Each structure stands twice: as C-alpha cells, then as structure tokens.
Amino acid sequence: MTAVLDAGELGRTTVPDSVVRRLATQALREIGVEADRQVDAQIRGQRVLLSARLAIAYPRSVAATTSQVREYLTERVGALTGLSVQRVDVLVTRLVAATEQTGRVR
C-alpha cells in the first residue's frame, strides 16, 4: 500500500512501502544492526507497521538491542516519512560473532 500525505493546497506526497522498507533498513545500519534477511513495511493510511529480521552481534544484549531497534525505527522512520509508526515487530534469527556481522578483514 502507499501512503498519501495531504499538504493542503500544496499537493500530495506519496510514500510507497518500498521506500519505507529502504529507510528502515538504512536506519538499522545507522545504529549498527544489520537486517538478516528483510525489513517489511505495511502502510495503512497514515500509519506504518514494520517487521525486521535481525542478526545480533554476540555478546550484545538481545533485549537491549531489540528495544533500541524498536525505539530508533519508530523515531527515524516517522521523522523521515511524516507517518506514524504504529508497531515494530522484531525477530532475532541468529547471533553472530561481531567479525562475522561486519565482514572479515583479510
């Protein structure tokens, strides 16, 4: 679905799901978290539902990291799109060594 923001007489701004997905993926990178597979975004009117599959670097706290992800995605995606992030579902798919997540230096 696509969100249409009405700016009065100035026109409309349309934000497709794919753009919100990319913004959310970039926001994860900003806080040092990589999406393991995919971030999904569903727009319903002026609200956004996000879900993210994450690989978390060991020994980071899973609880603290998922809380940080929810808070940051809500704030950042909302600020960038003007939409209200209603919910952020997080699925931790695996724990990885910090070098595995960021790539190995050879």
PDB file of C-alpha atoms in Angstrom:
ATOM      1  CA  MET A   1       0.000   0.000   0.000  1.00  0.00           C
ATOM      2  CA  THR A   2       1.050   3.594  -0.471  1.00  0.00           C
ATOM      3  CA  ALA A   3       0.574   6.483   1.925  1.00  0.00           C
ATOM      4  CA  VAL A   4      -0.698   9.774   0.582  1.00  0.00           C
ATOM      5  CA  LEU A   5       0.093  12.803   2.702  1.00  0.00           C
ATOM      6  CA  ASP A   6      -2.079  15.870   2.099  1.00  0.00           C
ATOM      7  CA  ALA A   7      -0.254  19.170   2.460  1.00  0.00           C
ATOM      8  CA  GLY A   8      -3.321  21.324   1.919  1.00  0.00           C
ATOM      9  CA  GLU A   9      -3.296  23.193  -1.352  1.00  0.00           C
ATOM     10  CA  LEU A  10       0.378  22.494  -1.987  1.00  0.00           C
ATOM     11  CA  GLY A  11      -0.201  18.994  -3.312  1.00  0.00           C
ATOM     12  CA  ARG A  12       0.292  15.434  -2.158  1.00  0.00           C
ATOM     13  CA  THR A  13       3.282  13.406  -1.129  1.00  0.00           C
ATOM     14  CA  THR A  14       3.146   9.680  -1.804  1.00  0.00           C
ATOM     15  CA  VAL A  15       5.393   7.290   0.117  1.00  0.00           C
ATOM     16  CA  PRO A  16       5.372   3.693  -1.189  1.00  0.00           C
ATOM     17  CA  ASP A  17       6.023   0.653   1.029  1.00  0.00           C
ATOM     18  CA  SER A  18       9.317   0.016  -0.780  1.00  0.00           C
ATOM     19  CA  VAL A  19      10.676   3.427   0.232  1.00  0.00           C
ATOM     20  CA  VAL A  20       9.703   2.899   3.872  1.00  0.00           C
ATOM     21  CA  ARG A  21      11.439  -0.524   3.777  1.00  0.00           C
ATOM     22  CA  ARG A  22      14.653   1.037   2.480  1.00  0.00           C
ATOM     23  CA  LEU A  23      14.532   3.837   5.033  1.00  0.00           C
ATOM     24  CA  ALA A  24      14.041   1.317   7.850  1.00  0.00           C
ATOM     25  CA  THR A  25      16.927  -0.825   6.578  1.00  0.00           C
ATOM     26  CA  GLN A  26      19.197   2.235   6.474  1.00  0.00           C
ATOM     27  CA  ALA A  27      18.070   3.263   9.967  1.00  0.00           C
ATOM     28  CA  LEU A  28      19.154  -0.154  11.255  1.00  0.00           C
ATOM     29  CA  ARG A  29      22.601   0.376   9.756  1.00  0.00           C
ATOM     30  CA  GLU A  30      22.818   3.768  11.487  1.00  0.00           C
ATOM     31  CA  ILE A  31      22.677   2.022  14.873  1.00  0.00           C
ATOM     32  CA  GLY A  32      24.992  -0.824  13.869  1.00  0.00           C
ATOM     33  CA  VAL A  33      22.371  -3.526  13.329  1.00  0.00           C
ATOM     34  CA  GLU A  34      22.048  -5.447  10.086  1.00  0.00           C
ATOM     35  CA  ALA A  35      18.801  -6.889   8.813  1.00  0.00           C
ATOM     36  CA  ASP A  36      19.389 -10.639   8.445  1.00  0.00           C
ATOM     37  CA  ARG A  37      17.031 -11.032   5.539  1.00  0.00           C
ATOM     38  CA  GLN A  38      14.435  -8.375   5.109  1.00  0.00           C
ATOM     39  CA  VAL A  39      12.612  -5.474   6.650  1.00  0.00           C
ATOM     40  CA  ASP A  40       8.925  -5.371   5.789  1.00  0.00           C
ATOM     41  CA  ALA A  41       6.718  -2.282   5.852  1.00  0.00           C
ATOM     42  CA  GLN A  42       2.970  -2.058   5.524  1.00  0.00           C
ATOM     43  CA  ILE A  43       1.315   1.322   5.259  1.00  0.00           C
ATOM     44  CA  ARG A  44      -2.258   1.649   6.452  1.00  0.00           C
ATOM     45  CA  GLY A  45      -3.478   5.183   5.975  1.00  0.00           C
ATOM     46  CA  GLN A  46      -1.046   7.395   7.889  1.00  0.00           C
ATOM     47  CA  ARG A  47       0.298   4.504   9.988  1.00  0.00           C
ATOM     48  CA  VAL A  48       3.191   2.146   9.349  1.00  0.00           C
ATOM     49  CA  LEU A  49       3.676  -1.414  10.576  1.00  0.00           C
ATOM     50  CA  LEU A  50       7.293  -2.591  10.429  1.00  0.00           C
ATOM     51  CA  SER A  51       8.826  -6.010  10.906  1.00  0.00           C
ATOM     52  CA  ALA A  52      12.526  -6.795  10.835  1.00  0.00           C
ATOM     53  CA  ARG A  53      14.563  -9.993  10.916  1.00  0.00           C
ATOM     54  CA  LEU A  54      17.865  -9.339  12.652  1.00  0.00           C
ATOM     55  CA  ALA A  55      21.203 -10.975  13.248  1.00  0.00           C
ATOM     56  CA  ILE A  56      22.582  -9.610  16.519  1.00  0.00           C
ATOM     57  CA  ALA A  57      26.306  -9.463  17.211  1.00  0.00           C
ATOM     58  CA  TYR A  58      27.331 -11.511  20.248  1.00  0.00           C
ATOM     59  CA  PRO A  59      27.721 -10.520  23.093  1.00  0.00           C
ATOM     60  CA  ARG A  60      25.204  -7.664  22.652  1.00  0.00           C
ATOM     61  CA  SER A  61      22.117  -7.973  24.823  1.00  0.00           C
ATOM     62  CA  VAL A  62      19.176  -9.260  22.787  1.00  0.00           C
ATOM     63  CA  ALA A  63      16.654  -7.432  24.987  1.00  0.00           C
ATOM     64  CA  ALA A  64      18.526  -4.119  24.878  1.00  0.00           C
ATOM     65  CA  THR A  65      19.192  -4.360  21.141  1.00  0.00           C
ATOM     66  CA  THR A  66      15.592  -5.157  20.190  1.00  0.00           C
ATOM     67  CA  SER A  67      14.348  -2.327  22.416  1.00  0.00           C
ATOM     68  CA  GLN A  68      16.813   0.071  20.779  1.00  0.00           C
ATOM     69  CA  VAL A  69      15.713  -1.120  17.325  1.00  0.00           C
ATOM     70  CA  ARG A  70      12.032  -0.517  18.105  1.00  0.00           C
ATOM     71  CA  GLU A  71      12.659   2.950  19.514  1.00  0.00           C
ATOM     72  CA  TYR A  72      15.014   4.056  16.744  1.00  0.00           C
ATOM     73  CA  LEU A  73      12.896   2.742  13.873  1.00  0.00           C
ATOM     74  CA  THR A  74       9.807   4.406  15.326  1.00  0.00           C
ATOM     75  CA  GLU A  75      11.592   7.739  15.663  1.00  0.00           C
ATOM     76  CA  ARG A  76      13.657   7.708  12.460  1.00  0.00           C
ATOM     77  CA  VAL A  77      11.089   6.328  10.009  1.00  0.00           C
ATOM     78  CA  GLY A  78       8.465   8.653  11.465  1.00  0.00           C
ATOM     79  CA  ALA A  79      10.758  11.672  11.083  1.00  0.00           C
ATOM     80  CA  LEU A  80      11.760  10.802   7.516  1.00  0.00           C
ATOM     81  CA  THR A  81       8.283   9.977   6.211  1.00  0.00           C
ATOM     82  CA  GLY A  82       5.889  12.024   8.317  1.00  0.00           C
ATOM     83  CA  LEU A  83       3.978   8.816   9.013  1.00  0.00           C
ATOM     84  CA  SER A  84       3.200   7.363  12.431  1.00  0.00           C
ATOM     85  CA  VAL A  85       4.992   4.081  13.126  1.00  0.00           C
ATOM     86  CA  GLN A  86       2.347   2.106  14.979  1.00  0.00           C
ATOM     87  CA  ARG A  87       4.246  -1.131  15.595  1.00  0.00           C
ATOM     88  CA  VAL A  88       7.706  -2.624  15.103  1.00  0.00           C
ATOM     89  CA  ASP A  89       7.968  -6.416  15.264  1.00  0.00           C
ATOM     90  CA  VAL A  90      11.488  -7.793  15.660  1.00  0.00           C
ATOM     91  CA  LEU A  91      12.522 -11.385  15.018  1.00  0.00           C
ATOM     92  CA  VAL A  92      16.059 -12.307  16.060  1.00  0.00           C
ATOM     93  CA  THR A  93      17.080 -15.030  13.630  1.00  0.00           C
ATOM     94  CA  ARG A  94      20.605 -15.634  14.875  1.00  0.00           C
ATOM     95  CA  LEU A  95      23.524 -14.446  16.966  1.00  0.00           C
ATOM     96  CA  VAL A  96      26.773 -13.838  15.135  1.00  0.00           C
ATOM     97  CA  ALA A  97      30.336 -13.020  16.103  1.00  0.00           C
ATOM     98  CA  ALA A  98      30.989  -9.300  15.659  1.00  0.00           C
ATOM     99  CA  THR A  99      33.541 -10.001  12.896  1.00  0.00           C
ATOM    100  CA  GLU A 100      31.034 -12.150  11.000  1.00  0.00           C
ATOM    101  CA  GLN A 101      28.411  -9.413  11.001  1.00  0.00           C
ATOM    102  CA  THR A 102      30.693  -6.614   9.825  1.00  0.00           C
ATOM    103  CA  GLY A 103      32.826  -8.705   7.488  1.00  0.00           C
ATOM    104  CA  ARG A 104      36.305 -10.067   7.932  1.00  0.00           C
ATOM    105  CA  VAL A 105      39.437  -8.124   7.213  1.00  0.00           C
ATOM    106  CA  ARG A 106      41.884 -10.105   5.124  1.00  0.00           C
TER     107      ARG A 106
END
